[in-house]
Amino acid sequence: MADFDIPELKEFPEIPAIQEGVMAHSKPFVAKQEFQESLGFPGELVDNWEQVAIEKMGELKGKYRGFQVFLDSCVKCGACTDKCHYYLGTSDPKNMPVARQDLLRKVYRRNFTFAGKYFPKLVGAVDLTKEVLDDWYSYFHQCSQCRRCSVYCPYGIDTAEISMAAREIMDSVGVGQKYCNEIIAKVYKIGNNLGLPEPALKNTLEGLEEDIEEETGVTVRLPLDVKGAEVLVITPSADFFAEPHVDGLIGYAKVFHESGISWTLSSHASEAANFGMFIGSYENMREVSLRIREAALDLGVKRIIFGECGHAWRVAYSFLNTLAGPFDFLDPNYPVPMHIMEFTHDLIQRDALTLDKSANDDMVLTYHDSCNVARASRMGPMPGGQFILPREVIKASVNHFYDMPQDTIHEATYCCGGGGGLLTDDLMEIRVKGALPRMEALKHVVEEHGVTHMAAICAICKSQFAKVMPYYGFEMDSIVSVHQLVSNAIVLGNKQ
Ligand code: SF4
Ligand code: SF4
C-alpha cells in the first residue's frame, strides 16, 4: 500500500527515540516558473539568492515584531520537543519544534546578532548555504503551522509564524512550493482552488438541488450569484464535489431553507480557502481576500457567513477586516464574518430547526477540533465557543457522541497531518506519519465507546482523513462533515 513504514498504533502514546535525518528526503515538488511569477515571485532560484534571502529576513524582522521576538526568546527548555505530531510520527529530531525553529534561527543569529557575527560557533550561528536552504525546504514543509507547540511553550513561541516566514523567504529567492502556489494562481485565474469555472459550478449546484428534491421531495435551493440576497456564503470549493464535504454543503442549504433567510454563493468568490497564509505572503493573502469584499459589494448582501474550513476561518476571523475591510456596508447587527456553526447553533437555540437525532443512529460520533479553529480563532460570544458550538450542534443532531482523550482535543488538539499546505500526494509519507497521534486518540474511543465516525469542520481535515485513515485500518468514509449530521437529522418544512 505504501513505500514507507506505517507507524504502529499504540495503546498509549509513546515518545519515540530520535532517528537523525530519517525525513530529510521528504520535500514537496517545486513550483514552476509561470506559477511563481503569477504570484509575484522570481521564477527560479535567483543568482544572488543568499543576499536576497538575508535581505528578506531583515525585512520580515522589521515588519513583524513577533518574528524577531520568537527568534530571540527561546531558552531551550525543551517543553515543545514532544508536542509536534510530525516528530511523534517520524522520530526525526528536526521535526521537534525547537529544532525546526533553529534551522532559521541559526542563520538569523549569524546575520542579525552581535554574538552570531563575531562568535558564531559559540551561539550556533551559521551562514546560509545551499545545504541549509535544502534543509529549510524539507523541514518547513513538514510543519502544518498548527500552533500546538506554542500552547506548551512558556514563552508562547509560535513555530507556525517562523515556518510561514521561512516559506516567504524561500518564495522570495524563487523556490516556492508547487501545491500552494499553483492553487493560489488558480484562484486568481478561475476563482477557486479546484479550477471549477462558473458554468461547471452552476451545473453542480443544480445537480445537488435535484438530488435533494429526489431524496426529500422538498425543493431546496443552492443559489448562485443572486443579487440582493441577505447572506453571502463563502465556502471551500471542496464542498462543491468532494465527499464528505458536499454533504455538509447540502446541510447548509437545508438550514438556510428552514431559516427562511435568503442566501447565495458567489462564482467570483467561490473559494473560502486562502493559501496565501500558508506561504506567509501578506500580499497574496490580501488579494485572495479582496475577492470576498468584491463579491459582497457586487451582490449587495447584508451578511457574510463562512462554511466549514479551518484555515479560512482563521483568516476570516483574525485578519479579514485588516485585509479587505472595512465592512461598514454590511448589517451591523451581525458579526463580520460569521461561521455557519454560529448561524446553525443560533437557530437551534431559538428552536427554529426540527432535528430528528435518530436519523444518525447508525453512527457513534466523535469530534476532531481543527487546529486553526481551535488555536487561532473563536466562535460565538463566550470564551472557548469554538469548542462548545460544534459539539452542541453535533449533540443536537445525534444520540451517540464521545470525545477523544482530553490531551488530544480543544486547544491541545492534534493536527490531521495535512494542514498548512501539505495536502498533496508528493508529501504522502509525512501526511500519514503526522496523522499518528490523532489516529491513536481515535482508536481509543473506538475501543472504549464503539465510535464509528469522526466529524470535522475543516475541508483539509476531511480530505486528509479520507486519504490516511485506511493506512491505519479505518474506513475512508468514517470522516463526516458536521453539517452532514445536521442534514441527516433536519426535518424539512416543519417550522414556519
Ligand atoms: S506548528 Fe504544529 S506542525 Fe509546526 S512545529 Fe509546531 S506542532 Fe509541529
Ligand atoms: S518550549 Fe519554547 S522556549 Fe522551550 S525550547 Fe520550545 S520554543 Fe524554546
XYZ file of C-alpha atoms and ligand atoms in Angstrom:
512
model
C 0.000 0.000 0.000
C 2.834 2.407 0.790
C 6.557 2.600 0.056
C 7.256 3.719 3.600
C 6.656 2.199 7.048
C 3.265 2.922 8.577
C 3.622 3.700 12.305
C 2.017 1.207 14.642
C -0.959 2.440 16.694
C -0.070 2.003 20.369
C -2.485 1.766 23.260
C -0.815 4.758 24.932
C 1.120 7.435 23.036
C 4.899 6.917 23.128
C 7.631 9.490 22.619
C 9.906 7.915 20.031
C 13.703 7.609 20.276
C 15.277 10.065 17.834
C 16.444 8.936 14.392
C 18.542 11.664 12.805
C 17.652 12.661 9.259
C 15.035 9.976 8.574
C 12.734 12.539 6.941
C 15.366 14.666 5.186
C 14.250 13.181 1.864
C 10.668 14.458 2.237
C 10.284 17.548 0.046
C 7.328 18.812 -1.963
C 7.632 19.483 -5.694
C 8.973 22.936 -6.538
C 6.597 25.405 -8.227
C 7.091 26.021 -11.934
C 8.222 29.403 -13.216
C 4.807 30.508 -14.502
C 3.130 29.918 -11.140
C 5.928 31.595 -9.209
C 5.718 34.639 -11.406
C 1.926 34.926 -11.304
C 2.250 35.302 -7.522
C 4.918 38.000 -7.852
C 7.942 35.778 -7.026
C 11.057 35.027 -9.112
C 10.505 32.085 -11.488
C 13.550 30.124 -10.279
C 16.443 30.324 -7.814
C 17.997 33.744 -8.341
C 21.779 34.077 -8.739
C 22.356 36.146 -5.612
C 19.860 34.128 -3.558
C 21.895 34.234 -0.323
C 21.843 38.039 -0.319
C 18.144 38.230 -1.314
C 17.201 35.758 1.423
C 19.047 37.659 4.158
C 17.552 40.954 2.984
C 14.088 39.372 3.099
C 14.762 38.062 6.604
C 15.778 41.584 7.648
C 12.596 42.978 6.096
C 10.405 40.454 7.953
C 12.259 41.155 11.196
C 11.408 44.829 10.824
C 7.836 44.231 9.688
C 6.701 41.525 12.111
C 7.719 42.168 15.718
C 6.660 38.661 16.748
C 9.078 37.084 14.280
C 12.079 38.693 15.947
C 10.762 38.072 19.473
C 10.240 34.381 18.683
C 13.765 34.097 17.293
C 15.335 35.898 20.260
C 13.435 34.439 23.192
C 13.801 30.628 23.075
C 15.611 29.375 26.216
C 15.855 25.763 25.002
C 13.731 24.491 27.866
C 12.594 21.551 25.754
C 8.895 21.776 26.650
C 7.897 21.712 22.992
C 10.081 18.816 21.861
C 7.461 16.072 22.111
C 4.430 18.194 21.153
C 4.609 18.039 17.365
C 2.683 15.281 15.633
C 5.381 15.152 12.934
C 8.072 14.368 15.486
C 5.850 11.791 17.200
C 5.073 10.172 13.857
C 8.566 10.288 12.300
C 11.105 10.408 15.187
C 13.207 12.844 13.130
C 14.635 15.361 15.655
C 14.396 18.214 13.155
C 10.637 17.826 13.498
C 10.882 18.912 17.135
C 9.512 22.465 17.107
C 12.591 23.986 18.732
C 14.872 22.271 16.218
C 12.661 23.408 13.346
C 12.923 26.993 14.607
C 16.697 26.613 14.953
C 17.041 25.904 11.235
C 16.150 29.542 10.673
C 17.383 30.912 13.991
C 20.998 29.917 13.346
C 21.045 31.969 10.115
C 19.252 34.858 11.836
C 21.864 34.845 14.599
C 24.748 34.866 12.125
C 23.386 37.903 10.307
C 21.460 39.918 12.864
C 23.054 39.423 16.304
C 26.370 40.668 17.728
C 27.348 37.263 19.115
C 26.437 35.486 15.892
C 28.525 37.874 13.788
C 31.678 37.681 15.915
C 31.454 34.371 17.799
C 29.246 32.194 15.568
C 30.369 28.838 16.943
C 29.578 29.883 20.498
C 25.920 30.592 19.681
C 25.320 28.013 16.975
C 25.186 30.607 14.194
C 25.824 29.535 10.591
C 25.936 31.060 7.126
C 23.074 30.454 4.740
C 24.390 27.734 2.404
C 22.643 25.598 -0.206
C 22.659 22.749 2.305
C 20.829 24.931 4.847
C 18.347 26.058 2.183
C 17.660 22.410 1.296
C 17.010 21.662 4.964
C 14.601 24.604 5.131
C 12.736 23.364 2.076
C 12.421 19.926 3.574
C 11.540 20.674 7.198
C 9.495 23.861 6.809
C 7.276 21.711 4.598
C 6.948 19.241 7.466
C 5.221 21.818 9.650
C 1.472 22.205 9.225
C 1.536 25.555 11.064
C -0.865 24.013 13.572
C 0.451 26.013 16.591
C 0.182 23.079 19.012
C 3.759 23.607 20.148
C 3.036 27.236 21.051
C 0.414 26.130 23.609
C 3.129 24.346 25.612
C 5.937 26.904 25.178
C 6.341 29.017 28.339
C 7.250 31.966 26.095
C 4.440 31.402 23.620
C 6.855 30.977 20.730
C 4.826 30.200 17.634
C 6.706 27.915 15.257
C 3.933 28.402 12.697
C 4.992 32.053 12.291
C 8.608 31.026 11.779
C 7.544 28.407 9.285
C 5.470 30.976 7.357
C 8.426 33.390 7.330
C 10.769 30.662 6.073
C 8.404 29.878 3.211
C 8.098 33.560 2.375
C 11.893 33.864 2.243
C 12.122 30.775 0.013
C 9.467 32.188 -2.333
C 11.401 35.461 -2.488
C 14.500 33.661 -3.811
C 12.492 31.627 -6.339
C 11.990 28.314 -4.510
C 8.253 28.063 -3.921
C 6.118 25.006 -3.297
C 4.177 23.684 -6.296
C 0.970 22.714 -4.496
C 0.327 26.007 -2.686
C 1.491 28.346 -5.415
C -0.394 26.608 -8.232
C -3.550 26.722 -6.140
C -3.238 30.452 -5.463
C -2.640 31.040 -9.180
C -5.834 29.055 -9.914
C -7.833 31.246 -7.541
C -6.639 34.342 -9.409
C -7.434 32.848 -12.785
C -10.671 30.951 -12.158
C -11.882 31.852 -8.673
C -11.284 28.705 -6.663
C -8.675 26.108 -5.675
C -10.220 23.446 -7.860
C -10.221 25.484 -11.044
C -14.001 24.971 -11.282
C -15.346 27.572 -13.753
C -18.700 29.316 -13.289
C -20.745 27.100 -15.704
C -19.463 23.918 -14.021
C -20.222 25.370 -10.597
C -23.749 26.273 -11.709
C -24.307 22.746 -13.066
C -23.009 21.194 -9.878
C -25.350 23.242 -7.699
C -28.348 22.452 -9.911
C -27.451 18.774 -9.733
C -27.374 18.946 -5.939
C -30.778 20.651 -5.876
C -32.170 17.778 -7.948
C -30.585 15.210 -5.631
C -32.103 16.851 -2.540
C -35.545 17.039 -4.152
C -35.359 13.403 -5.207
C -34.390 12.336 -1.710
C -36.686 14.559 0.352
C -39.452 15.681 -2.009
C -38.687 19.286 -0.997
C -37.249 21.979 -3.273
C -34.156 23.270 -1.502
C -32.186 25.901 -3.408
C -28.407 26.301 -3.696
C -28.435 29.787 -5.238
C -25.516 31.267 -7.158
C -24.829 34.971 -7.789
C -28.233 36.154 -6.579
C -28.168 39.927 -6.178
C -29.922 41.281 -3.117
C -29.699 38.048 -1.103
C -29.369 38.579 2.641
C -26.352 36.307 3.151
C -23.263 35.554 1.065
C -21.855 32.119 1.887
C -18.137 31.674 1.302
C -17.165 28.039 1.456
C -14.194 25.849 0.463
C -14.534 24.665 -3.132
C -14.138 21.071 -1.925
C -17.715 21.494 -0.665
C -18.863 21.525 -4.308
C -17.852 17.981 -5.139
C -15.755 16.003 -2.661
C -17.065 13.534 -0.089
C -17.891 14.140 2.733
C -17.659 17.897 2.105
C -20.599 18.076 -0.288
C -22.894 16.516 2.311
C -22.006 19.454 4.547
C -22.926 21.924 1.797
C -26.298 20.206 1.443
C -26.659 20.662 5.199
C -26.063 24.439 4.935
C -28.685 24.633 2.165
C -31.251 22.801 4.282
C -30.525 25.038 7.285
C -30.999 28.185 5.158
C -34.168 26.696 3.679
C -35.621 26.169 7.142
C -34.491 29.587 8.385
C -36.302 31.411 5.584
C -33.271 33.707 5.206
C -32.203 34.294 1.597
C -28.633 33.368 0.714
C -26.307 32.970 -2.206
C -22.966 31.564 -3.226
C -20.684 33.584 -5.491
C -18.882 32.474 -8.651
C -16.405 35.330 -8.173
C -15.538 34.323 -4.605
C -16.122 30.583 -4.923
C -13.332 29.716 -2.500
C -13.026 30.180 1.244
C -9.520 28.738 1.447
C -6.667 31.217 1.448
C -3.329 29.523 0.788
C -1.646 32.929 0.955
C -1.460 32.301 4.716
C 0.398 29.008 4.300
C 3.160 30.642 2.267
C 3.330 33.596 4.673
C 2.543 36.110 1.938
C 0.508 39.084 3.133
C 0.144 40.386 -0.432
C -1.286 37.110 -1.772
C -3.470 36.612 1.282
C -4.880 40.102 0.714
C -5.516 39.584 -2.973
C -7.393 36.329 -2.330
C -9.425 38.018 0.460
C -10.387 41.007 -1.648
C -12.489 38.728 -3.869
C -14.851 38.262 -0.925
C -15.281 42.010 -0.472
C -15.849 42.489 -4.198
C -18.486 39.732 -4.283
C -20.283 41.100 -1.213
C -20.433 44.599 -2.692
C -21.469 43.367 -6.122
C -24.254 41.155 -4.786
C -25.408 43.735 -2.223
C -25.585 41.223 0.649
C -26.022 42.167 4.306
C -24.045 39.366 5.953
C -21.083 37.104 5.160
C -21.058 33.544 6.506
C -18.169 31.093 6.167
C -18.622 27.372 5.591
C -16.658 24.521 7.147
C -12.987 25.363 6.523
C -10.348 25.623 9.252
C -7.668 27.988 7.982
C -10.252 30.034 6.037
C -11.956 30.694 9.347
C -8.644 31.766 10.877
C -8.030 34.196 8.011
C -11.632 35.407 8.189
C -11.860 35.699 11.970
C -8.412 37.131 12.620
C -7.435 39.069 9.507
C -10.371 39.695 7.138
C -11.106 43.185 8.346
C -7.465 44.241 8.004
C -7.044 42.504 4.663
C -10.265 43.502 2.938
C -12.214 45.801 5.268
C -13.870 47.921 6.349
C -17.146 46.012 6.073
C -19.239 49.002 7.054
C -21.668 48.277 4.219
C -22.917 45.106 5.965
C -25.651 44.824 8.623
C -24.031 45.993 11.896
C -26.270 43.630 13.887
C -24.191 40.639 12.851
C -20.510 39.874 13.389
C -18.222 40.063 10.368
C -17.597 37.383 9.483
C -19.918 34.751 10.927
C -19.321 30.998 10.911
C -22.002 28.625 9.627
C -21.729 26.893 13.007
C -22.760 30.127 14.756
C -25.689 30.505 12.367
C -26.953 26.940 12.841
C -26.282 26.966 16.584
C -28.308 30.163 16.944
C -31.257 28.619 15.075
C -31.095 25.530 17.287
C -31.031 27.707 20.429
C -34.117 29.548 19.202
C -35.884 26.265 18.426
C -36.095 27.263 14.764
C -34.943 23.861 13.464
C -36.522 20.452 13.972
C -33.812 17.812 14.306
C -34.529 14.096 14.483
C -31.425 12.659 16.128
C -32.452 9.099 15.374
C -31.643 9.743 11.696
C -27.980 9.405 12.728
C -28.436 6.316 14.893
C -26.303 4.233 12.551
C -23.278 6.251 13.762
C -21.419 6.742 17.038
C -19.628 10.085 16.778
C -16.518 11.785 17.996
C -15.251 15.240 17.009
C -11.873 16.398 15.731
C -11.062 20.041 16.639
C -9.271 21.539 13.649
C -6.068 23.416 14.537
C -6.852 26.789 13.021
C -10.323 26.871 14.535
C -9.099 25.636 17.923
C -5.934 27.689 18.396
C -6.309 30.692 16.117
C -9.937 31.770 16.241
C -13.121 31.737 18.240
C -16.872 31.325 17.704
C -19.849 32.830 19.428
C -19.775 35.273 22.344
C -18.228 33.013 25.003
C -14.583 32.038 25.591
C -13.991 28.583 24.125
C -17.013 28.940 21.844
C -15.019 27.297 19.064
C -15.055 24.079 21.136
C -18.568 24.429 22.521
C -20.640 25.358 19.444
C -19.644 22.484 17.129
C -20.173 19.949 19.929
C -23.595 21.410 20.775
C -24.621 21.289 17.107
C -23.452 17.659 16.872
C -25.205 16.675 20.104
C -28.416 18.295 18.845
C -28.150 16.102 15.725
C -27.034 12.707 17.070
C -27.787 10.430 20.007
C -24.307 8.971 20.469
C -21.286 11.219 20.981
C -17.996 10.681 22.830
C -14.983 12.960 22.996
C -11.455 11.693 22.437
C -8.930 11.956 25.361
C -8.641 15.475 26.806
C -4.979 15.954 25.891
C -5.867 15.471 22.205
C -8.832 17.856 21.867
C -9.729 21.540 22.387
C -6.581 23.710 22.416
C -4.436 20.565 22.729
C -5.884 19.096 19.561
C -3.588 17.232 17.181
C -3.370 18.292 13.572
C -4.844 15.937 10.989
C -1.363 15.823 9.432
C -2.304 17.524 6.161
C -2.714 21.186 7.117
C -0.551 24.186 6.272
C -0.265 23.404 2.564
C 0.856 19.772 2.951
C -2.275 18.170 1.467
C -0.524 16.942 -1.635
C 0.372 13.452 -2.847
C 4.082 14.298 -3.029
C 4.009 14.603 0.788
C 2.063 11.402 1.473
C 4.644 9.920 3.827
C 4.730 12.895 6.190
C 0.924 13.170 5.996
C 0.414 9.560 7.034
C 3.050 9.665 9.779
C 1.823 13.027 11.067
C -1.690 11.622 11.494
C -0.460 9.061 14.035
C -1.396 10.889 17.288
C -4.923 11.617 16.043
C -5.347 8.028 14.867
C -4.241 6.748 18.297
C -6.781 9.012 20.012
C -9.477 7.805 17.631
C -8.566 4.176 18.272
C -9.038 4.869 21.982
C -12.698 5.926 21.614
C -13.365 3.240 19.032
C -12.312 0.619 21.570
C -13.822 2.315 24.652
C -17.136 3.509 23.218
C -17.647 1.848 19.856
C -17.155 5.131 17.946
C -17.746 4.586 14.235
C -17.345 8.106 12.783
C -15.352 11.269 13.376
C -16.825 14.672 12.458
C -14.796 17.733 11.461
C -15.376 21.286 10.238
C -12.321 21.716 8.051
C -12.062 20.842 4.358
C -8.391 19.926 4.657
C -9.000 17.683 7.689
C -11.809 15.905 5.846
C -9.713 15.294 2.710
C -6.674 14.288 4.741
C -8.564 11.806 6.941
C -10.420 10.276 3.988
C -6.998 9.550 2.485
C -4.941 8.485 5.526
C -7.488 6.631 7.663
C -7.262 3.456 5.532
C -3.499 3.301 6.257
C -4.460 2.793 9.916
C -7.272 0.339 9.313
C -10.215 2.767 9.436
C -12.768 3.166 6.640
C -12.233 6.238 4.462
C -15.893 7.260 4.900
C -15.653 7.293 8.672
C -14.870 11.019 8.481
C -18.009 13.183 8.173
C -18.954 16.863 7.967
C -20.738 18.355 10.970
C -23.434 19.787 8.683
C -23.805 16.345 7.136
C -25.107 15.234 10.541
C -27.412 18.265 10.627
C -28.530 17.456 7.086
C -29.412 13.870 8.040
C -31.334 14.964 11.125
C -33.176 18.034 9.869
C -36.909 17.660 9.301
C -37.744 19.917 6.360
C -40.841 22.045 6.292
C -41.546 21.619 9.981
C -41.062 25.255 11.023
C -42.858 28.332 9.771
S 3.276 24.444 14.442
Fe 2.487 22.319 14.581
S 3.480 21.264 12.868
Fe 4.663 23.157 13.221
S 6.288 22.559 14.675
Fe 4.557 23.309 15.927
S 3.411 21.420 16.444
Fe 4.753 20.919 14.689
S 9.115 25.380 24.590
Fe 9.581 27.434 23.771
S 11.354 28.178 24.942
Fe 11.217 25.956 25.288
S 12.522 25.032 23.687
Fe 10.482 25.105 22.821
S 10.371 27.044 21.701
Fe 12.164 27.177 23.094
